[in-house]
XYZ file of C-alpha atoms in Angstrom:
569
model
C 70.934 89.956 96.303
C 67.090 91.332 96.750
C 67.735 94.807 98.473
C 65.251 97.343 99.986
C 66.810 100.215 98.059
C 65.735 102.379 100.837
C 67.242 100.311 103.752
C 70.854 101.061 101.697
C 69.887 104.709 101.215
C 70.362 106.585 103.566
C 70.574 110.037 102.029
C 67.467 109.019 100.023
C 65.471 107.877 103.301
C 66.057 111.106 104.862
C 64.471 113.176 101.860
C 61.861 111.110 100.935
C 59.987 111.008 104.844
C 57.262 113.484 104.086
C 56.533 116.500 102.467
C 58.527 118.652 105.134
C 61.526 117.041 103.089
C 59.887 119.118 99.688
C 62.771 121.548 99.737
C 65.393 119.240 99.558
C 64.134 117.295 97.049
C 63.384 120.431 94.795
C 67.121 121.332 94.461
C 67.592 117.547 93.561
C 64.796 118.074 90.679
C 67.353 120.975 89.466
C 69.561 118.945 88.993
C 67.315 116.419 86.878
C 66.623 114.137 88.936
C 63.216 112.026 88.562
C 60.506 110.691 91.339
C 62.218 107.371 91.074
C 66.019 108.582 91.525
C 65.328 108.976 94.935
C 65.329 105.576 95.840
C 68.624 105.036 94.362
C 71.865 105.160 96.110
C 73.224 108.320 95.873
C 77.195 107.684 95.343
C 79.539 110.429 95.747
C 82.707 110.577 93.432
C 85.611 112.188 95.058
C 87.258 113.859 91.516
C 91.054 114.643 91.604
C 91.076 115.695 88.053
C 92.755 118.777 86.793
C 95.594 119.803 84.697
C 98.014 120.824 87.511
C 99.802 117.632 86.942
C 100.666 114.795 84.332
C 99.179 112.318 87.466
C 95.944 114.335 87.625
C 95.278 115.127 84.303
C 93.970 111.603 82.849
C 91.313 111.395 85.415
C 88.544 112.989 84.500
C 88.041 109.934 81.683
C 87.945 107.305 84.738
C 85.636 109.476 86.850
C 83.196 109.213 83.846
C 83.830 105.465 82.904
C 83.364 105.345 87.024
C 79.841 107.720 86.909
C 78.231 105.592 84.014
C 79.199 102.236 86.061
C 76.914 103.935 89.061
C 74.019 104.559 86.941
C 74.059 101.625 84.874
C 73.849 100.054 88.585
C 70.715 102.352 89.318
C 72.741 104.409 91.376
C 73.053 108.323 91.303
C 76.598 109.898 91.362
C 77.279 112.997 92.812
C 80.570 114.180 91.815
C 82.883 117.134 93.751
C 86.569 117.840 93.505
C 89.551 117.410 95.508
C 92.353 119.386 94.602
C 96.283 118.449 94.396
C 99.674 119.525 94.397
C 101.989 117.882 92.021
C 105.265 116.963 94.285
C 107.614 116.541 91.149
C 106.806 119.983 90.357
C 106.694 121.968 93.668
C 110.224 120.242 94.503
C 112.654 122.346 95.875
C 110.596 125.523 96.185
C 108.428 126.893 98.519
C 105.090 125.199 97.267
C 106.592 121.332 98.393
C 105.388 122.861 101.931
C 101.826 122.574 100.676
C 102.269 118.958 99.502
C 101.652 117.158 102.695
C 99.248 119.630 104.012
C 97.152 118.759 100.674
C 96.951 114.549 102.141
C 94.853 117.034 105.095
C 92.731 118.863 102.680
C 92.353 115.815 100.371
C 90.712 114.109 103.003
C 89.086 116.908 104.903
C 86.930 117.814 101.518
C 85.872 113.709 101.505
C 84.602 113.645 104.811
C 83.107 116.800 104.193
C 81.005 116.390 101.116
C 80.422 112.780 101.989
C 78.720 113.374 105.538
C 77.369 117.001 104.594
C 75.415 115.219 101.686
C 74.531 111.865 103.607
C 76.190 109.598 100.686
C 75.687 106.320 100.357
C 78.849 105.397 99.261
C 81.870 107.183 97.657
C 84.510 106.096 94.861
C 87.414 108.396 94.990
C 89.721 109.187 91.987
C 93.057 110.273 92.457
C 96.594 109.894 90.945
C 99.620 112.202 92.665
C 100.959 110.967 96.056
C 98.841 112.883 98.760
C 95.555 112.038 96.565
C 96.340 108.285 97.656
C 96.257 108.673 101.476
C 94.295 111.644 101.531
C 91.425 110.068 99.867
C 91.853 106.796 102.129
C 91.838 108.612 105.021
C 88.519 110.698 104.120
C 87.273 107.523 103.123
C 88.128 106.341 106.820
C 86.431 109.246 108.346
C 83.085 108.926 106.816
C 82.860 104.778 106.651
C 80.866 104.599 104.195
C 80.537 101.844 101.577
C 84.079 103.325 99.337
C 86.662 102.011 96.938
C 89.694 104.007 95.415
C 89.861 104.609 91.805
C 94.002 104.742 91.040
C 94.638 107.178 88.004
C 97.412 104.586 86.932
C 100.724 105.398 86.375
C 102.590 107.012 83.454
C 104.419 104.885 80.627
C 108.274 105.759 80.467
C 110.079 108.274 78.273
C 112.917 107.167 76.431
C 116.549 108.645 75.261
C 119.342 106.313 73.677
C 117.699 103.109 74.436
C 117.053 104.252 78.153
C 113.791 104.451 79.573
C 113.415 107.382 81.526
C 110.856 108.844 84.388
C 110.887 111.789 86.706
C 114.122 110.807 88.524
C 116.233 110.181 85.302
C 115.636 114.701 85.268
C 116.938 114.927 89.078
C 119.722 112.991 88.698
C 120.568 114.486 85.231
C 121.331 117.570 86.875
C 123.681 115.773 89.657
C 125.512 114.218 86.444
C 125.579 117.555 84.498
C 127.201 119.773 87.624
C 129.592 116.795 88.046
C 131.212 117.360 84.400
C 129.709 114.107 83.044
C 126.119 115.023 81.418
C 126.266 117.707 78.565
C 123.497 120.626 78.973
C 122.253 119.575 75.261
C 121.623 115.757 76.685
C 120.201 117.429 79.781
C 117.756 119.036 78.222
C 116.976 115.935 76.121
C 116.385 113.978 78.971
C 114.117 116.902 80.766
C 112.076 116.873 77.868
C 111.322 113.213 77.091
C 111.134 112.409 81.044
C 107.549 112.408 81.362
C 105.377 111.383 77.911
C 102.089 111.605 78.948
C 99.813 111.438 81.483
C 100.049 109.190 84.941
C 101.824 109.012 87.978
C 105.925 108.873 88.438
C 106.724 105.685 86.903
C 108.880 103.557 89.714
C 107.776 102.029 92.625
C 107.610 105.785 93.961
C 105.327 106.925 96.650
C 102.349 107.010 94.172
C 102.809 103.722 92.848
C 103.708 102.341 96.293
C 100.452 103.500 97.841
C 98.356 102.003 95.457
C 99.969 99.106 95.032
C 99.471 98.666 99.452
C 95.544 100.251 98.517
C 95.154 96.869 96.392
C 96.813 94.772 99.058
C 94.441 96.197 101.550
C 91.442 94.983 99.469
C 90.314 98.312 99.240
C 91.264 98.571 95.483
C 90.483 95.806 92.611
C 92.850 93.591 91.660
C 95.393 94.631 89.132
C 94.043 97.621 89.305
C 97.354 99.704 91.035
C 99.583 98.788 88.039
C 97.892 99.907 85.291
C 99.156 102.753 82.654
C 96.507 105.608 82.690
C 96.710 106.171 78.694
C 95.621 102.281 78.475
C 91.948 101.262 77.932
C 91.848 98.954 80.717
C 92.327 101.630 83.464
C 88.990 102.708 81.820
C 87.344 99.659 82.275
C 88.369 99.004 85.499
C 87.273 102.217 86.916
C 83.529 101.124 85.400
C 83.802 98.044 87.402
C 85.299 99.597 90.297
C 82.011 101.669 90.132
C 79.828 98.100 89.876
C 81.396 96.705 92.610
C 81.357 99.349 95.421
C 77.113 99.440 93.874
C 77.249 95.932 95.630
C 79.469 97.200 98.513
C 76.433 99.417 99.184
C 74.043 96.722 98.946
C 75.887 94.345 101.294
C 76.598 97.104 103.195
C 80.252 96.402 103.463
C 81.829 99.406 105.018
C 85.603 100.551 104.569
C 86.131 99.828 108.399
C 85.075 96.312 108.096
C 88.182 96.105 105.627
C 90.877 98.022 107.591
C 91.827 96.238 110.313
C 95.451 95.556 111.681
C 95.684 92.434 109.465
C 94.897 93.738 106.242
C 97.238 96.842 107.329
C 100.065 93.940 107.670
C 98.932 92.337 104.327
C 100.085 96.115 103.032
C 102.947 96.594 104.847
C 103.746 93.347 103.637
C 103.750 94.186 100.118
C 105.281 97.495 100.354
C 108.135 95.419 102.191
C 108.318 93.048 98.937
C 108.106 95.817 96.069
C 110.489 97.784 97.916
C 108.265 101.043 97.847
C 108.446 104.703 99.294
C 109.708 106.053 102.673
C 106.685 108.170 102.445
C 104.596 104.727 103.009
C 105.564 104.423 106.766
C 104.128 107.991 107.295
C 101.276 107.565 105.109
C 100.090 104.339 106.928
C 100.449 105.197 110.341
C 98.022 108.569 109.408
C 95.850 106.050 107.663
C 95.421 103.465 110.557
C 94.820 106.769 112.732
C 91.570 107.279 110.744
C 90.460 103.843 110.760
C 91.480 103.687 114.851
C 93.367 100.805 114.320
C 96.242 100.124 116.521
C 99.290 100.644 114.590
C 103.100 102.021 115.546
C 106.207 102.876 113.781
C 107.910 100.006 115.262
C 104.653 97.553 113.694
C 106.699 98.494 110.385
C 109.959 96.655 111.724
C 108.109 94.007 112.773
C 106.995 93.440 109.523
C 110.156 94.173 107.357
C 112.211 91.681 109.099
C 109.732 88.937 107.982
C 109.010 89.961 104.026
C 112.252 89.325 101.334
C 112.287 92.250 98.782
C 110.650 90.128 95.321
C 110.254 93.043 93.187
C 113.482 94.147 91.528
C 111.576 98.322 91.126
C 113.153 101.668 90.494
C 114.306 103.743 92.348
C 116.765 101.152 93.622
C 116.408 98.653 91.033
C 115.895 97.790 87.493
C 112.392 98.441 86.484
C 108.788 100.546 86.629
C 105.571 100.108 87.382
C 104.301 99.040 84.157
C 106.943 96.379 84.006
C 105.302 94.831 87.160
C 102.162 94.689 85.658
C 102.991 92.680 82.630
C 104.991 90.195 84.971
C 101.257 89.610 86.972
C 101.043 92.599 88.914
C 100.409 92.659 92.645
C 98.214 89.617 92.756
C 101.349 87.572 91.714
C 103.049 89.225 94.397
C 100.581 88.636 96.908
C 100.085 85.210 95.836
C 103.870 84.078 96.630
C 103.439 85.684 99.917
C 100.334 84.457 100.639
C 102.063 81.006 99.737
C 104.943 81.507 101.957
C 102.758 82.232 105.279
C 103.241 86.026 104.964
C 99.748 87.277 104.139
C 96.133 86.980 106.228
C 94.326 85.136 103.434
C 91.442 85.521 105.860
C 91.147 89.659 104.914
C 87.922 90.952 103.171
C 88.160 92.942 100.087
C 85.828 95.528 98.655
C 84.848 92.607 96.300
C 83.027 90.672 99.188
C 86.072 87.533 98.775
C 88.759 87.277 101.069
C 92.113 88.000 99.794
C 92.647 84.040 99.529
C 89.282 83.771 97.537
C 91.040 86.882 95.265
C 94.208 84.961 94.773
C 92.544 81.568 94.708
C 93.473 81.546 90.263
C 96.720 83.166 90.263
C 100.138 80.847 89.609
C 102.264 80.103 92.774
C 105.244 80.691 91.085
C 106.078 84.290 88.766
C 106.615 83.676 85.088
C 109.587 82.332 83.362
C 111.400 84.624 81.106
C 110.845 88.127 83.723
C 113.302 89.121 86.563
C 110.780 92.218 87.789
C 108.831 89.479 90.093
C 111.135 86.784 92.310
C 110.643 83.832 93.872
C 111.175 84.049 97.447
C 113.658 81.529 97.697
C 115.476 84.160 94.763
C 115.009 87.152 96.544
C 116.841 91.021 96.387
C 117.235 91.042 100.215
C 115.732 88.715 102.700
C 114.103 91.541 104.636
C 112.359 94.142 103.757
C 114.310 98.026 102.918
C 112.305 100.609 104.860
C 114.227 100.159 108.352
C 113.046 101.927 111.482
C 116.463 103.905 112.933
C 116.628 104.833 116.655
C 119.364 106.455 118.850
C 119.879 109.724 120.019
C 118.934 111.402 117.376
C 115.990 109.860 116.568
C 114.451 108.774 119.818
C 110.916 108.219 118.497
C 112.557 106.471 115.108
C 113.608 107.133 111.240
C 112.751 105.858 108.511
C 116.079 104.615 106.060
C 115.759 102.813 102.398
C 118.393 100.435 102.790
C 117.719 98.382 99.705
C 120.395 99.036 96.369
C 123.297 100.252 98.754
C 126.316 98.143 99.148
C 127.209 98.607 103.105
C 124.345 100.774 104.581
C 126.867 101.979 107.602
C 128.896 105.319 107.893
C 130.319 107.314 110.192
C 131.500 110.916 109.164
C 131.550 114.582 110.210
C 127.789 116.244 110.129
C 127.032 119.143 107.490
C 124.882 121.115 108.786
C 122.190 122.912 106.624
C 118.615 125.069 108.117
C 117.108 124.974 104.582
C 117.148 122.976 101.532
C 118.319 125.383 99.110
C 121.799 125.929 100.748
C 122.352 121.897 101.401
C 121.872 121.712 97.482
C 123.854 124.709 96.108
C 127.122 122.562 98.671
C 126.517 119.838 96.418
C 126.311 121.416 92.947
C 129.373 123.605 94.278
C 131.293 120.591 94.955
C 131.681 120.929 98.592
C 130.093 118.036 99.622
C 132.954 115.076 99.657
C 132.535 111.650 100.545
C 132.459 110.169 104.426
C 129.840 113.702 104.873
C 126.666 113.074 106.741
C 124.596 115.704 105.559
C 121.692 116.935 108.285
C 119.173 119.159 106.921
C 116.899 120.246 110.000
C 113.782 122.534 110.671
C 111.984 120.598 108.308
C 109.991 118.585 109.773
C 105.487 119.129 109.840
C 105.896 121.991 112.616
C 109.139 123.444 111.029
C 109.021 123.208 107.370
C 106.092 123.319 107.644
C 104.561 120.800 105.886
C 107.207 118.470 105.533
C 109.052 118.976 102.430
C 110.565 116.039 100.285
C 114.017 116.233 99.727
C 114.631 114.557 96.253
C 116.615 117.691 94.567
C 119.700 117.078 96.860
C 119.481 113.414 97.247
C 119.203 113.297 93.404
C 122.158 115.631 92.777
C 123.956 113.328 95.199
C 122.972 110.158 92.859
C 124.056 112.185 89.790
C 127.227 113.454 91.706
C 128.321 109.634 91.942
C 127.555 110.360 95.605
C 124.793 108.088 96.890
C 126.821 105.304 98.400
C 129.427 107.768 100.286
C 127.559 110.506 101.359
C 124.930 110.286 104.247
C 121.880 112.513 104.670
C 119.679 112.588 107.832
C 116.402 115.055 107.809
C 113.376 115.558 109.339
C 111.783 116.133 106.704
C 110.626 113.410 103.931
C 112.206 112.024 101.062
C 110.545 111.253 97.326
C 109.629 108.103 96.876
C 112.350 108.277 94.147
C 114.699 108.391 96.511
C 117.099 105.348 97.314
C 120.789 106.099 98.395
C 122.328 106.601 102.023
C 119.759 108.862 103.658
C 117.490 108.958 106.436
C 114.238 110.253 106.777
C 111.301 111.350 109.399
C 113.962 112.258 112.257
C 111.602 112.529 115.650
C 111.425 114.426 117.678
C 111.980 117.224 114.769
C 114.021 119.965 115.263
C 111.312 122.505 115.715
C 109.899 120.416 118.645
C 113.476 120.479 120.205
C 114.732 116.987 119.409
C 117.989 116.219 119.344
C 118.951 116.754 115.455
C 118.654 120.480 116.605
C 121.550 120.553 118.483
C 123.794 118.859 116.164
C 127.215 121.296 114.946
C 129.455 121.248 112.039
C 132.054 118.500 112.282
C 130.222 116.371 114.510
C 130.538 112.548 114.079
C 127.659 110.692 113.415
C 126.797 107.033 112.864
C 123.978 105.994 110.617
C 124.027 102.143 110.957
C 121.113 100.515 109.351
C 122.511 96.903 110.553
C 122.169 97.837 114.121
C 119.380 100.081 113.428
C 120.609 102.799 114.627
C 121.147 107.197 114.048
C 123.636 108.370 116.634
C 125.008 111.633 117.498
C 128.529 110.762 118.899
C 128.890 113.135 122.088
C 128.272 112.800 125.555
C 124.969 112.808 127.354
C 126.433 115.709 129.024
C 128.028 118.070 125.742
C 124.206 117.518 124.602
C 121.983 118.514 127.830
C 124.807 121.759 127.478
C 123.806 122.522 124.143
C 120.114 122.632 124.919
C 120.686 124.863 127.742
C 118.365 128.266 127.012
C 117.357 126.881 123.402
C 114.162 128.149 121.938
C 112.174 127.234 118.544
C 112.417 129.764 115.723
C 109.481 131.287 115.191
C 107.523 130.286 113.358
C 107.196 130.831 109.312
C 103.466 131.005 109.009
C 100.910 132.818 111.079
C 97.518 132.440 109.008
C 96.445 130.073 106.279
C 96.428 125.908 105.881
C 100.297 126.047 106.386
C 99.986 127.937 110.172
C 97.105 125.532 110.996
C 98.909 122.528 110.130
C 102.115 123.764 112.328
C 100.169 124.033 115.073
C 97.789 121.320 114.658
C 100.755 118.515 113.127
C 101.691 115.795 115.069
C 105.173 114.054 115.456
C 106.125 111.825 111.816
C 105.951 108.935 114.410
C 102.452 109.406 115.188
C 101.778 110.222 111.000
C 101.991 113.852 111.501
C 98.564 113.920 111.635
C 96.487 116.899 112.263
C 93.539 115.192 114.985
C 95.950 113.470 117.397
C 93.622 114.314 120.181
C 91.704 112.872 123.502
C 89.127 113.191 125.047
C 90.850 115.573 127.944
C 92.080 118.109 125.045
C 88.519 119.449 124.955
């Protein structure tokens, strides 16, 4: 395609209109540029290297394999970081508050550097969870020509004949305070968990989000399934870099791509890999930044239409790599497209519709592999991320319903303020079977930030627990997480809903047939227990955690931070 370079370049156009521009084009020339570079699209690449994390750490090879595809392109990348917070290793201390809030930063810094340096287009790196959304919803913001860059996901540790990954750790410990682990096999398994670099291994929230990235054609294909240590994560990041070159050119914008089909094309797939909780909250933030229309109850919709196809830890047999040798998600979009339950119609980032994407791939999976069904040989014949209402969660829940055998209880409430108490219970034994555990004030304006809770849902696993204990929150779970628990409780308790008021020995129903999280007392016992309540106050007063309190948003809305109109100002 013939191109006026200058017609693409907008960054270039504005410094190259005249010799008032001279000073801006002097501290390009420090940075060695040349007369002719400023024609060039100048690309930005959004960096989430660093050694925090195992996910983060192998990045910094793709964001080069990524800069050398831009300039072999005659483009000019400018590079800048985005941080991270590694969830797997803030869990269960005070730091998990910070992991949410990051998905703000992530994409504050994108927008940021992207519109304060007038970029043509931006290709954004990341690997742990918030780097996914985060750098989708920058992306979003600024609308510029973009594609994401997954950092690919880790290959799995192994201990007598067992593959292992993050989770195997948590639930270790559940097994090892139940009598059944020793501490020398413990250790063993904390050690060999996590061999290298890439993201959690399952179809966690990492994995999950860019698995629904690739889905929503703003990924390449194959590309969310790859191991990080592999040479073809390389390549593809070059190529990813090549492509989003002719994104620029063709001046296909990341708005053109994100509409409320190609968000059901991801929902879709998240549905039929059986993916994180942590996708219902992501999603709704990321069709906030795209102004798409898009509810909590859009996710129902969806999951009763999409079988589970992808037998994935944490509820299943396998990880992410597994998927990829099986075809990866352009098998799994291909039976789905087959079966009516993808827009074919969707543009990518490649400039082909998802149809044109999937036009090569088989109809059926391969023979001899259970990771990827058929749909007429499906897990479940709806999807596993079920929207709860009732009284205690007015505005909805999120529940994982896949890998239990009878996703229904009824049982006396255990009521904890804090994390750390609701996990020394269960490590003390105290926690029996028929519980529903409710950890409150957790939520984006209490925690705040929203902390995961996969330290007591995994010692609940490991306790031989998971089927006969509930757990209701309003906070979020792991993306690890799978057993009888319930999620993104709205109204929070810090806002005054309902799961504030709830007292030891309570009954309550969590009924994911009926869709439904009840409080069993009268209308009347509740409006009495509200009488004269206040919110604690709260735990931050300065810094990114008091602005996000203040500034968060219900988890039915995304918990976003920019929920405003017009009238607010």
């Amino acid at each position: 395609m013939a191109t006026n370079p200058l017609k693409i370049n907008r960054r270039s156009a504005n410094i190259t209109e005249g010799k008032s521009r001279a000073p801006n084009r002097s501290m390009y020339y420090a940075m060695g540029y040349t007369e002719g570079d400023f024609v060039k699209p100048m690309v930005g690449v959004a960096n989430g290297h660093s050694t925090i994390t195992p996910c983060n750490s192998g990045l910094q090879k793709l964001a080069d394999a990524a800069i050398a595809g831009i300039e072999e392109c005659g483009g000019k990348a400018q590079v800048f970081g985005t941080p991270t917070i590694s969830d797997g290793m803030a869990m269960g201390t005070e730091g998990m508050k910070y992991s949410l809030v990051s998905r703000e930063v992530i994409s504050d810094c994108i927008e940021t550097c992207v519109q304060g340096q007038w970029l043509d287009g931006v290709l954004v790196v990341g690997g742990c969870d918030k780097n996914m959304p985060g750098g989708m919803m920058g992306i979003l913001r600024a609308n510029v020509p973009a594609i994401y860059v997954y950092g690919g996901t880790i290959l799995p540790g192994r201990f007598k004949d067992k593959d292992l990954n993050i989770v195997s750790v948590f639930e270790a410990v559940g097994q090892n305070s139940a009598g059944n682990l020793s501490d020398a096999d413990l250790l063993e398994i904390e050690k060999r968990a996590i061999p290298g670099t890439g993201s959690c291994g399952g179809m966690y929230t990492a994995n999950t989000m860019s698995s629904a990235f690739e889905a929503l054609g703003m990924s390449l294909p194959y590309s969310s399934t790859m191991a990080n240590p592999h040479d073809e994560k390389q390549n593809s990041a070059k190529e990813s870099a090549k492509v989003l070159i002719e994104a620029i050119k063709r001046d296909i914008k990341p708005r053109d791509i994100v509409t409320r089909k190609s968000l059901e094309n991801a929902v879709a797939v998240i549905m039929a890999t059986g993916g994180s909780t942590n996708a219902v909250l992501h999603f709704l933030a990321i069709a906030h930044a795209a102004e798409v229309p898009w509810t909590i109850d859009d996710f129902e919709r969806v999951r009763r239409k999409i079988p589970v196809i992808c037998d994935l830890k944490p509820s299943g047999q396998y990880l992410a790599v597994d998927l990829h040798r099986a075809g990866g998600i352009p098998q799994v979009m291909k039976i789905l497209l087959d079966a009516g339950l993808l827009h074919g119609d969707c543009m990518t980032i490649t400039g082909k519709t998802i149809a044109e994407v999937l036009k090569n791939i088989p109809s059926s999976p391969p023979s001899g592999q259970t990771v990827i069904r058929s749909i007429d040989k499906a897990l479940y014949k709806e999807g596993h991320l079920a929207i709860l209402k009732g009284n205690l969660s007015p505005e909805g829940a999120v529940a994982k319903i896949t890998g239990l055998k009878n996703p229904v209880i009824t049982g006396p409430a255990r009521v904890f303020d804090d994390e750390q108490s609701a996990l020394k219970a269960i490590l003390d034994g105290k926690i029996v079977p028929g519980d529903v555990m409710v950890l409150r004030y957790l939520g984006p304006k209490g925690g705040p930030g929203m902390p995961e809770m996969l330290a007591p849902t995994g010692a609940l696993i490991g306790a031989g627990l998971g089927e006969s204990v509930g757990l209701i929150t309003d906070g979020r779970f792991s993306g690890g997480t799978w057993g009888m628990v319930v999620g993104h409780v709205a109204p929070e308790a810090q806002a005054g809903g309902n799961i504030a008021f709830v007292q030891e020995g309570d009954s309550i129903t969590i009924d994911a047939h009926k869709l439904l999280l009840e409080l069993n007392i009268s209308d009347a016992e509740l409006a009495k227990r509200k009488i004269g309540w206040t919110p604690p106050k709260p735990r931050y007063l300065r810094g990114v955690q008091a602005k996000f309190a203040f500034n968060a948003s219900s988890a039915s809305l995304g918990a976003v931070l920019d929920k405003y109109e017009a009238k607010d100002f």
